[in-house]
Short mmCIF file of C-alpha atoms and ligand atoms in Angstrom, two decimals:
data_model
loop_
_atom_site.label_atom_id
_atom_site.label_comp_id
_atom_site.label_asym_id
_atom_site.label_seq_id
_atom_site.Cartn_x
_atom_site.Cartn_y
_atom_site.Cartn_z
CA MET A 1176 -116.03 16.44 -68.15
CA SER A 1177 -113.28 17.98 -66.09
CA GLN A 1178 -113.01 18.43 -62.34
CA ILE A 1179 -115.37 21.05 -60.94
CA LYS A 1180 -113.69 24.37 -60.20
CA ASN A 1181 -116.11 27.24 -60.92
CA ILE A 1182 -119.38 27.03 -59.03
CA SER A 1183 -122.34 29.40 -59.17
CA ILE A 1184 -125.05 29.36 -56.56
CA ILE A 1185 -128.43 31.03 -56.86
CA GLY A 1186 -130.16 31.41 -53.50
CA GLY A 1187 -126.87 31.12 -51.62
CA SER A 1188 -128.04 33.58 -48.99
CA GLY A 1189 -130.88 31.39 -47.74
CA GLN A 1190 -131.42 29.00 -44.86
CA GLN A 1191 -129.64 26.12 -46.60
CA GLY A 1192 -127.68 28.25 -49.08
CA THR A 1193 -125.72 30.07 -46.35
CA PRO A 1194 -124.08 26.97 -44.80
CA ILE A 1195 -123.48 25.53 -48.29
CA LEU A 1196 -121.69 28.68 -49.35
CA LYS A 1197 -119.68 28.76 -46.11
CA ALA A 1198 -118.57 25.13 -46.57
CA LEU A 1199 -117.66 25.66 -50.23
CA VAL A 1200 -115.56 28.69 -49.29
CA SER A 1201 -113.85 26.86 -46.38
CA SER A 1202 -112.86 23.96 -48.64
CA LYS A 1203 -110.76 26.34 -50.76
CA ASN A 1204 -111.41 23.93 -53.66
CA PHE A 1205 -113.57 26.26 -55.74
CA THR A 1206 -114.06 29.70 -57.26
CA ILE A 1207 -117.55 30.68 -56.22
CA THR A 1208 -120.05 33.12 -57.67
CA ALA A 1209 -123.27 34.00 -55.87
CA ILE A 1210 -126.05 35.08 -58.19
CA THR A 1211 -128.52 37.29 -56.37
CA ARG A 1212 -131.37 39.69 -57.09
CA SER A 1213 -130.49 43.35 -57.67
CA ASP A 1214 -132.73 44.38 -54.80
CA SER A 1215 -131.79 41.55 -52.43
CA PRO A 1216 -130.48 42.65 -49.02
CA SER A 1217 -128.31 39.49 -48.92
CA THR A 1218 -124.64 39.72 -48.07
CA PHE A 1219 -121.94 37.19 -48.92
CA PRO A 1220 -118.48 36.20 -47.64
CA PRO A 1221 -115.67 38.32 -49.15
CA GLU A 1222 -114.18 35.29 -50.96
CA VAL A 1223 -117.34 35.01 -53.08
CA GLN A 1224 -117.81 36.91 -56.32
CA VAL A 1225 -121.31 38.42 -56.35
CA THR A 1226 -123.34 38.89 -59.53
CA ARG A 1227 -126.47 40.96 -59.02
CA GLY A 1228 -129.18 41.21 -61.62
CA ASP A 1229 -132.79 41.09 -62.70
CA TYR A 1230 -132.89 37.40 -63.63
CA THR A 1231 -133.78 38.04 -67.26
CA VAL A 1232 -132.63 35.31 -69.62
CA SER A 1233 -129.76 37.46 -70.96
CA PHE A 1234 -128.59 38.26 -67.41
CA LEU A 1235 -128.69 34.60 -66.38
CA GLU A 1236 -126.95 33.34 -69.52
CA SER A 1237 -124.13 35.80 -69.10
CA ALA A 1238 -123.85 35.14 -65.33
CA LEU A 1239 -123.50 31.41 -66.00
CA GLU A 1240 -120.72 31.57 -68.59
CA ASN A 1241 -117.64 29.46 -67.78
CA GLN A 1242 -119.25 27.73 -64.81
CA ASP A 1243 -118.64 24.04 -64.12
CA ALA A 1244 -121.58 23.65 -61.73
CA LEU A 1245 -124.68 25.54 -60.72
CA ILE A 1246 -126.49 25.06 -57.41
CA ILE A 1247 -130.13 26.23 -57.41
CA ILE A 1248 -131.46 26.66 -53.87
CA LEU A 1249 -134.33 29.12 -54.12
CA GLY A 1250 -136.88 29.85 -51.44
CA VAL A 1251 -140.53 28.95 -51.88
CA THR A 1252 -141.37 32.61 -52.50
CA ALA A 1253 -139.33 32.66 -55.72
CA PRO A 1254 -141.43 32.91 -58.91
CA LYS A 1255 -142.75 29.53 -60.02
CA ASP A 1256 -141.13 29.74 -63.46
CA LEU A 1257 -137.72 30.89 -62.21
CA GLN A 1258 -136.06 27.49 -61.85
CA SER A 1259 -137.03 26.55 -65.43
CA ARG A 1260 -135.58 29.81 -66.73
CA VAL A 1261 -132.38 29.24 -64.81
CA ILE A 1262 -132.13 25.66 -66.09
CA LYS A 1263 -132.57 26.82 -69.68
CA SER A 1264 -129.95 29.55 -69.22
CA ALA A 1265 -127.53 26.97 -67.78
CA ALA A 1266 -128.06 24.87 -70.92
CA VAL A 1267 -127.40 27.86 -73.19
CA ALA A 1268 -124.24 28.60 -71.18
CA SER A 1269 -123.33 24.87 -71.36
CA VAL A 1270 -122.91 24.45 -67.60
CA PRO A 1271 -122.04 20.73 -67.28
CA TRP A 1272 -123.56 20.10 -63.82
CA VAL A 1273 -126.77 21.53 -62.38
CA LEU A 1274 -127.97 20.79 -58.85
CA PRO A 1275 -131.68 21.65 -58.93
CA CYS A 1276 -133.73 22.73 -55.95
CA GLU A 1277 -134.19 19.33 -54.27
CA PHE A 1278 -132.70 19.30 -50.76
CA GLY A 1279 -135.57 17.34 -49.26
CA PRO A 1280 -137.50 14.11 -49.81
CA ASP A 1281 -136.47 11.24 -52.04
CA GLY A 1282 -137.52 12.19 -55.56
CA ALA A 1283 -136.98 8.59 -56.65
CA SER A 1284 -139.70 7.38 -54.27
CA ARG A 1285 -143.02 7.10 -56.11
CA GLU A 1286 -144.92 6.99 -52.82
CA MET A 1287 -143.33 10.29 -51.80
CA MET A 1288 -143.79 12.05 -55.14
CA ASP A 1289 -147.40 10.82 -55.51
CA GLY A 1290 -148.26 11.47 -51.87
CA LEU A 1291 -146.99 15.04 -51.70
CA PRO A 1292 -148.53 17.26 -54.39
CA TYR A 1293 -146.20 20.16 -53.87
CA LEU A 1294 -143.19 18.08 -54.86
CA ALA A 1295 -144.47 18.25 -58.45
CA ALA A 1296 -142.20 21.24 -59.16
CA LYS A 1297 -139.20 19.06 -58.41
CA LYS A 1298 -139.86 17.29 -61.71
CA GLU A 1299 -138.28 20.34 -63.36
CA ARG A 1300 -135.05 18.39 -62.87
CA ASP A 1301 -136.02 16.48 -66.05
CA GLU A 1302 -135.69 19.72 -68.04
CA ILE A 1303 -131.95 19.75 -67.28
CA GLU A 1304 -131.41 16.48 -69.12
CA ALA A 1305 -133.93 17.37 -71.83
CA TRP A 1306 -131.95 20.47 -72.94
CA GLY A 1307 -129.08 18.08 -73.67
CA LYS A 1308 -126.30 20.34 -72.38
CA SER A 1309 -126.18 19.75 -68.62
CA SER A 1310 -126.47 16.80 -66.25
CA TRP A 1311 -128.26 16.98 -62.91
CA LEU A 1312 -127.32 15.89 -59.42
CA GLY A 1313 -130.34 15.69 -57.10
CA VAL A 1314 -129.42 16.12 -53.44
CA VAL A 1315 -131.76 14.14 -51.18
CA CYS A 1316 -131.33 14.93 -47.49
CA GLY A 1317 -134.78 14.28 -46.00
CA LEU A 1318 -136.22 16.83 -43.61
CA TRP A 1319 -133.67 19.20 -42.12
CA PHE A 1320 -133.13 17.80 -38.63
CA ASP A 1321 -132.03 20.87 -36.68
CA VAL A 1322 -134.54 23.23 -38.31
CA ASN A 1323 -137.50 20.90 -37.93
CA LEU A 1324 -136.68 19.84 -34.37
CA LYS A 1325 -136.47 23.52 -33.42
CA ASN A 1326 -139.79 24.26 -35.17
CA ALA A 1327 -141.51 21.28 -33.50
CA PHE A 1328 -142.35 19.93 -36.97
CA PHE A 1329 -141.35 16.39 -35.91
CA GLY A 1330 -144.17 16.48 -33.35
CA LEU A 1331 -141.85 17.18 -30.41
CA ASN A 1332 -142.31 20.61 -28.87
CA ILE A 1333 -139.32 21.43 -26.69
CA LYS A 1334 -140.71 24.61 -25.15
CA GLU A 1335 -144.17 23.21 -24.38
CA ARG A 1336 -142.89 19.73 -23.39
CA THR A 1337 -145.37 17.94 -25.66
CA VAL A 1338 -144.92 14.96 -27.96
CA ARG A 1339 -147.37 13.86 -30.61
CA LEU A 1340 -146.41 10.46 -31.97
CA TYR A 1341 -147.50 9.09 -35.33
CA ASP A 1342 -148.71 5.55 -34.50
CA GLU A 1343 -146.28 4.32 -31.83
CA GLY A 1344 -143.51 6.75 -32.84
CA THR A 1345 -141.20 3.95 -33.95
CA THR A 1346 -141.08 4.54 -37.72
CA VAL A 1347 -137.64 5.66 -38.83
CA LEU A 1348 -136.91 8.52 -41.19
CA SER A 1349 -133.66 9.76 -42.69
CA THR A 1350 -132.81 13.35 -41.88
CA SER A 1351 -129.88 15.76 -42.16
CA THR A 1352 -128.69 18.91 -40.45
CA LEU A 1353 -128.08 21.97 -42.64
CA ASP A 1354 -124.34 21.67 -41.98
CA GLN A 1355 -124.27 18.00 -42.96
CA VAL A 1356 -125.92 18.82 -46.28
CA ALA A 1357 -123.30 21.52 -46.82
CA ARG A 1358 -120.44 19.12 -45.99
CA GLY A 1359 -121.95 16.48 -48.28
CA LEU A 1360 -122.16 18.95 -51.14
CA VAL A 1361 -118.48 19.88 -50.79
CA LYS A 1362 -117.56 16.17 -50.83
CA LEU A 1363 -119.74 15.58 -53.88
CA LEU A 1364 -118.46 18.51 -55.92
CA SER A 1365 -114.86 17.70 -55.00
CA LEU A 1366 -115.11 14.18 -56.45
CA PRO A 1367 -112.80 13.41 -59.37
CA SER A 1368 -114.84 13.65 -62.56
CA GLU A 1369 -114.89 9.90 -63.23
CA LYS A 1370 -116.37 9.31 -59.75
CA LEU A 1371 -118.88 12.13 -60.09
CA LEU A 1372 -120.19 10.55 -63.30
CA LYS A 1373 -121.60 7.75 -61.14
CA TYR A 1374 -124.23 10.25 -59.94
CA GLU A 1375 -125.00 11.77 -63.35
CA ASN A 1376 -128.74 12.46 -63.74
CA SER A 1377 -129.54 10.74 -60.49
CA PHE A 1378 -129.98 11.33 -56.78
CA VAL A 1379 -127.30 11.64 -54.12
CA TYR A 1380 -128.40 10.59 -50.63
CA ILE A 1381 -126.93 12.52 -47.71
CA ASP A 1382 -127.98 12.02 -44.08
CA SER A 1383 -127.07 12.76 -40.50
CA PHE A 1384 -129.37 10.22 -38.80
CA HIS A 1385 -131.96 7.55 -39.38
CA VAL A 1386 -134.22 8.05 -36.37
CA SER A 1387 -137.77 7.61 -35.10
CA GLN A 1388 -139.77 10.11 -33.07
CA LEU A 1389 -139.07 7.98 -29.99
CA ASP A 1390 -135.31 8.13 -30.67
CA MET A 1391 -135.59 11.92 -30.82
CA PHE A 1392 -137.70 11.96 -27.66
CA ARG A 1393 -135.18 9.84 -25.69
CA SER A 1394 -132.41 12.17 -26.79
CA LEU A 1395 -134.51 15.19 -25.81
CA LEU A 1396 -135.02 13.74 -22.33
CA LYS A 1397 -131.24 13.55 -21.90
CA ALA A 1398 -130.64 17.03 -23.33
CA THR A 1399 -133.32 18.67 -21.18
CA GLY A 1400 -132.56 16.60 -18.06
CA THR A 1401 -136.27 15.78 -17.83
CA GLU A 1402 -138.28 12.58 -17.29
CA GLU A 1403 -140.99 11.22 -19.55
CA LYS A 1404 -143.68 12.05 -16.98
CA GLU A 1405 -142.87 15.76 -17.38
CA TRP A 1406 -144.00 15.62 -21.02
CA LYS A 1407 -147.52 15.29 -22.39
CA VAL A 1408 -147.42 12.43 -24.89
CA THR A 1409 -150.28 11.83 -27.35
CA LYS A 1410 -150.63 9.49 -30.31
CA VAL A 1411 -152.36 9.75 -33.67
CA PRO A 1412 -152.66 7.02 -36.32
CA VAL A 1413 -150.39 8.19 -39.13
CA ASP A 1414 -153.02 7.58 -41.82
CA VAL A 1415 -155.56 9.72 -39.92
CA ALA A 1416 -152.98 12.50 -39.58
CA ILE A 1417 -152.06 12.38 -43.28
CA ALA A 1418 -155.74 12.42 -44.34
CA GLY A 1419 -156.42 15.43 -42.09
CA GLY A 1420 -153.35 17.21 -43.43
CA ARG A 1421 -154.36 16.49 -47.00
CA LYS A 1422 -157.83 17.95 -46.40
CA ALA A 1423 -156.41 21.10 -44.78
CA PHE A 1424 -153.85 21.53 -47.56
CA ALA A 1425 -156.54 21.19 -50.25
CA ALA A 1426 -158.51 23.91 -48.45
CA GLY A 1427 -155.49 26.23 -48.68
CA ASP A 1428 -154.43 25.79 -45.04
CA HIS A 1429 -150.72 25.08 -45.51
CA LYS A 1430 -149.98 25.01 -41.77
CA GLY A 1431 -152.71 22.42 -41.30
CA GLY A 1432 -151.18 20.54 -44.22
CA LEU A 1433 -148.02 19.88 -42.22
CA ASP A 1434 -149.39 16.50 -41.11
CA MET A 1435 -149.60 15.41 -44.73
CA PHE A 1436 -145.96 16.26 -45.27
CA VAL A 1437 -144.40 15.08 -42.02
CA GLY A 1438 -146.85 12.19 -41.60
CA THR A 1439 -145.90 10.85 -45.03
CA MET A 1440 -142.24 11.01 -44.02
CA PHE A 1441 -143.04 8.95 -40.92
CA LYS A 1442 -145.24 6.44 -42.74
CA GLU A 1443 -143.69 3.01 -43.07
CA GLY A 1444 -142.73 2.24 -46.67
CA SER A 1445 -143.33 5.79 -47.92
CA GLY A 1446 -139.68 6.49 -48.75
CA GLY A 1447 -138.94 8.68 -45.72
CA ASP A 1448 -136.32 6.15 -44.63
CA PHE A 1449 -133.63 6.02 -47.32
CA ARG A 1450 -131.01 4.29 -45.19
CA SER A 1451 -130.35 1.61 -47.80
CA LYS A 1452 -129.56 4.27 -50.41
CA SER A 1453 -127.26 6.46 -48.30
CA ASN A 1454 -124.17 7.70 -50.16
CA ASN A 1455 -122.43 8.92 -46.98
CA VAL A 1456 -119.78 6.20 -47.10
CA ASP A 1457 -119.10 6.68 -50.79
CA LEU A 1458 -118.71 10.41 -50.21
CA GLY A 1459 -116.57 9.92 -47.08
CA LEU A 1460 -119.18 11.65 -44.96
CA ALA A 1461 -119.52 10.61 -41.31
CA GLU A 1462 -122.89 10.44 -39.56
CA GLU A 1463 -123.39 12.88 -36.72
CA ASP A 1464 -123.92 12.36 -33.01
CA LEU A 1465 -127.65 12.57 -32.30
CA ASP A 1466 -127.32 13.58 -28.63
CA GLU A 1467 -124.81 16.28 -29.48
CA VAL A 1468 -127.01 17.86 -32.18
CA VAL A 1469 -130.16 17.58 -30.05
CA SER A 1470 -128.37 19.22 -27.14
CA GLN A 1471 -127.37 22.16 -29.38
CA VAL A 1472 -130.95 22.54 -30.61
CA VAL A 1473 -132.30 22.48 -27.04
CA LYS A 1474 -129.84 25.20 -26.03
CA GLN A 1475 -130.97 27.36 -28.97
CA VAL A 1476 -134.67 26.84 -28.18
CA GLU A 1477 -134.20 27.56 -24.50
CA ALA A 1478 -132.17 30.70 -25.24
CA ALA A 1479 -134.78 32.07 -27.67
N1 LIG B 2990 -135.41 19.51 -46.16
C1 LIG B 2990 -136.17 20.43 -45.58
O1 LIG B 2990 -136.61 20.27 -44.42
C2 LIG B 2990 -136.51 21.68 -46.35
C3 LIG B 2990 -137.27 22.68 -45.74
C4 LIG B 2990 -137.54 23.84 -46.48
C5 LIG B 2990 -137.04 23.97 -47.78
N2 LIG B 2990 -136.31 22.94 -48.34
C6 LIG B 2990 -135.76 23.03 -49.72
O2 LIG B 2990 -134.67 23.95 -49.75
C7 LIG B 2990 -134.92 24.97 -50.70
C8 LIG B 2990 -134.34 26.28 -50.16
O3 LIG B 2990 -135.05 26.63 -49.01
P1 LIG B 2990 -134.53 27.77 -48.03
O4 LIG B 2990 -135.43 27.73 -46.85
O5 LIG B 2990 -133.06 27.64 -47.85
O6 LIG B 2990 -134.86 29.07 -48.91
P2 LIG B 2990 -134.96 30.58 -48.37
O7 LIG B 2990 -133.99 30.78 -47.28
O8 LIG B 2990 -136.38 30.90 -48.12
O9 LIG B 2990 -134.54 31.39 -49.69
C9 LIG B 2990 -133.35 31.10 -50.42
C10 LIG B 2990 -133.00 32.23 -51.33
O10 LIG B 2990 -133.98 32.32 -52.39
C11 LIG B 2990 -133.87 33.61 -52.95
N3 LIG B 2990 -135.23 34.15 -53.16
C12 LIG B 2990 -136.21 34.32 -52.23
N4 LIG B 2990 -137.30 34.89 -52.79
C13 LIG B 2990 -136.99 35.08 -54.09
C14 LIG B 2990 -137.68 35.65 -55.18
N5 LIG B 2990 -138.90 36.14 -55.06
N6 LIG B 2990 -137.06 35.69 -56.39
C15 LIG B 2990 -135.82 35.21 -56.53
N7 LIG B 2990 -135.09 34.66 -55.52
C16 LIG B 2990 -135.67 34.60 -54.33
C17 LIG B 2990 -133.12 34.51 -51.94
O11 LIG B 2990 -131.83 34.79 -52.47
P3 LIG B 2990 -131.32 36.30 -52.78
O12 LIG B 2990 -131.94 37.19 -51.75
O13 LIG B 2990 -129.83 36.18 -52.63
O14 LIG B 2990 -131.74 36.64 -54.17
C18 LIG B 2990 -133.06 33.61 -50.72
O15 LIG B 2990 -131.93 33.83 -49.91
C19 LIG B 2990 -136.45 24.96 -50.91
O16 LIG B 2990 -136.88 25.41 -52.14
C20 LIG B 2990 -136.77 23.48 -50.72
O17 LIG B 2990 -136.51 22.80 -51.94
C21 LIG B 2990 -136.04 21.83 -47.63
#
């Protein structure tokens, strides 16, 4: 396999796709094509070639000709069979490297895959290898740090000054900012081919921090210039939270199911902490400064 030059991205206009595309363009290492729906309102940087279409098999196969790598980063509203169709088209077009829609929890962790039913679709990565034409690279980045801190998904609500700790709030998880994932992807796809082969059909672990809820809280205190007594702190046993979330999710209440997802990430031994597997050093990717990122998030929340 030769060095990656031509990259296609499908979903490159999304929350994570946008910073990935921006970082790929800034690197000047690649020729980039964004594949997008005919009726999508998405816009792309001028350096990116845009291929619009209806996502039929013939459209996808033709769009993927002469590509060295394909990044699939579709939103949850995309049709359930779309990733499989794209993967098959990439095989027909003989795209050597496919990065399937991972960008989250550790797919190699059985606890994580068994504990979170909606990760089942991630197993579509196996189809890439099965077609026998492409190899996959599965990007594991944990929960997006900036997005989930802003949304209060980590249990820390900046606006309302509340903290809800799982157990004592000391369990560590690995997490990445959107920009760190983008930087990691550029590093990965810029690797010389013999080095990239090390990751063939396996996961690549990118992270910004390995932090507990209490670490985030301490950083929030600094960023907001507040004291602990100004926040309402509650605690919930993580297993109780996960069980409640599981029940809500089964009843179709996806918002209520958040505790299943985030609780599992914060459960000791569940695979949410992938520190020992981090590929940051191998990729030449530096960790970020927690206080700096938290301070930026606080500014955004307070300005909203
Ligand atoms: N780690 C985390 O915390 C976390 C959180 C959420 C998601 N994720 C992962 O990241 C992936 C991407 O999430 P995201 O939030 O970046 O996605 P997003 O912004 O919701 O959507 C990404 C792109 O998907 C395309 N898309 C949306 N609906 C579609 C449809 N009906 N048919 C075809 N294409 C459609 C759109 O591209 P066009 O308009 O250009 O066609 C859109 O810009 C997820 O699937 C998930 O695996 C991770």
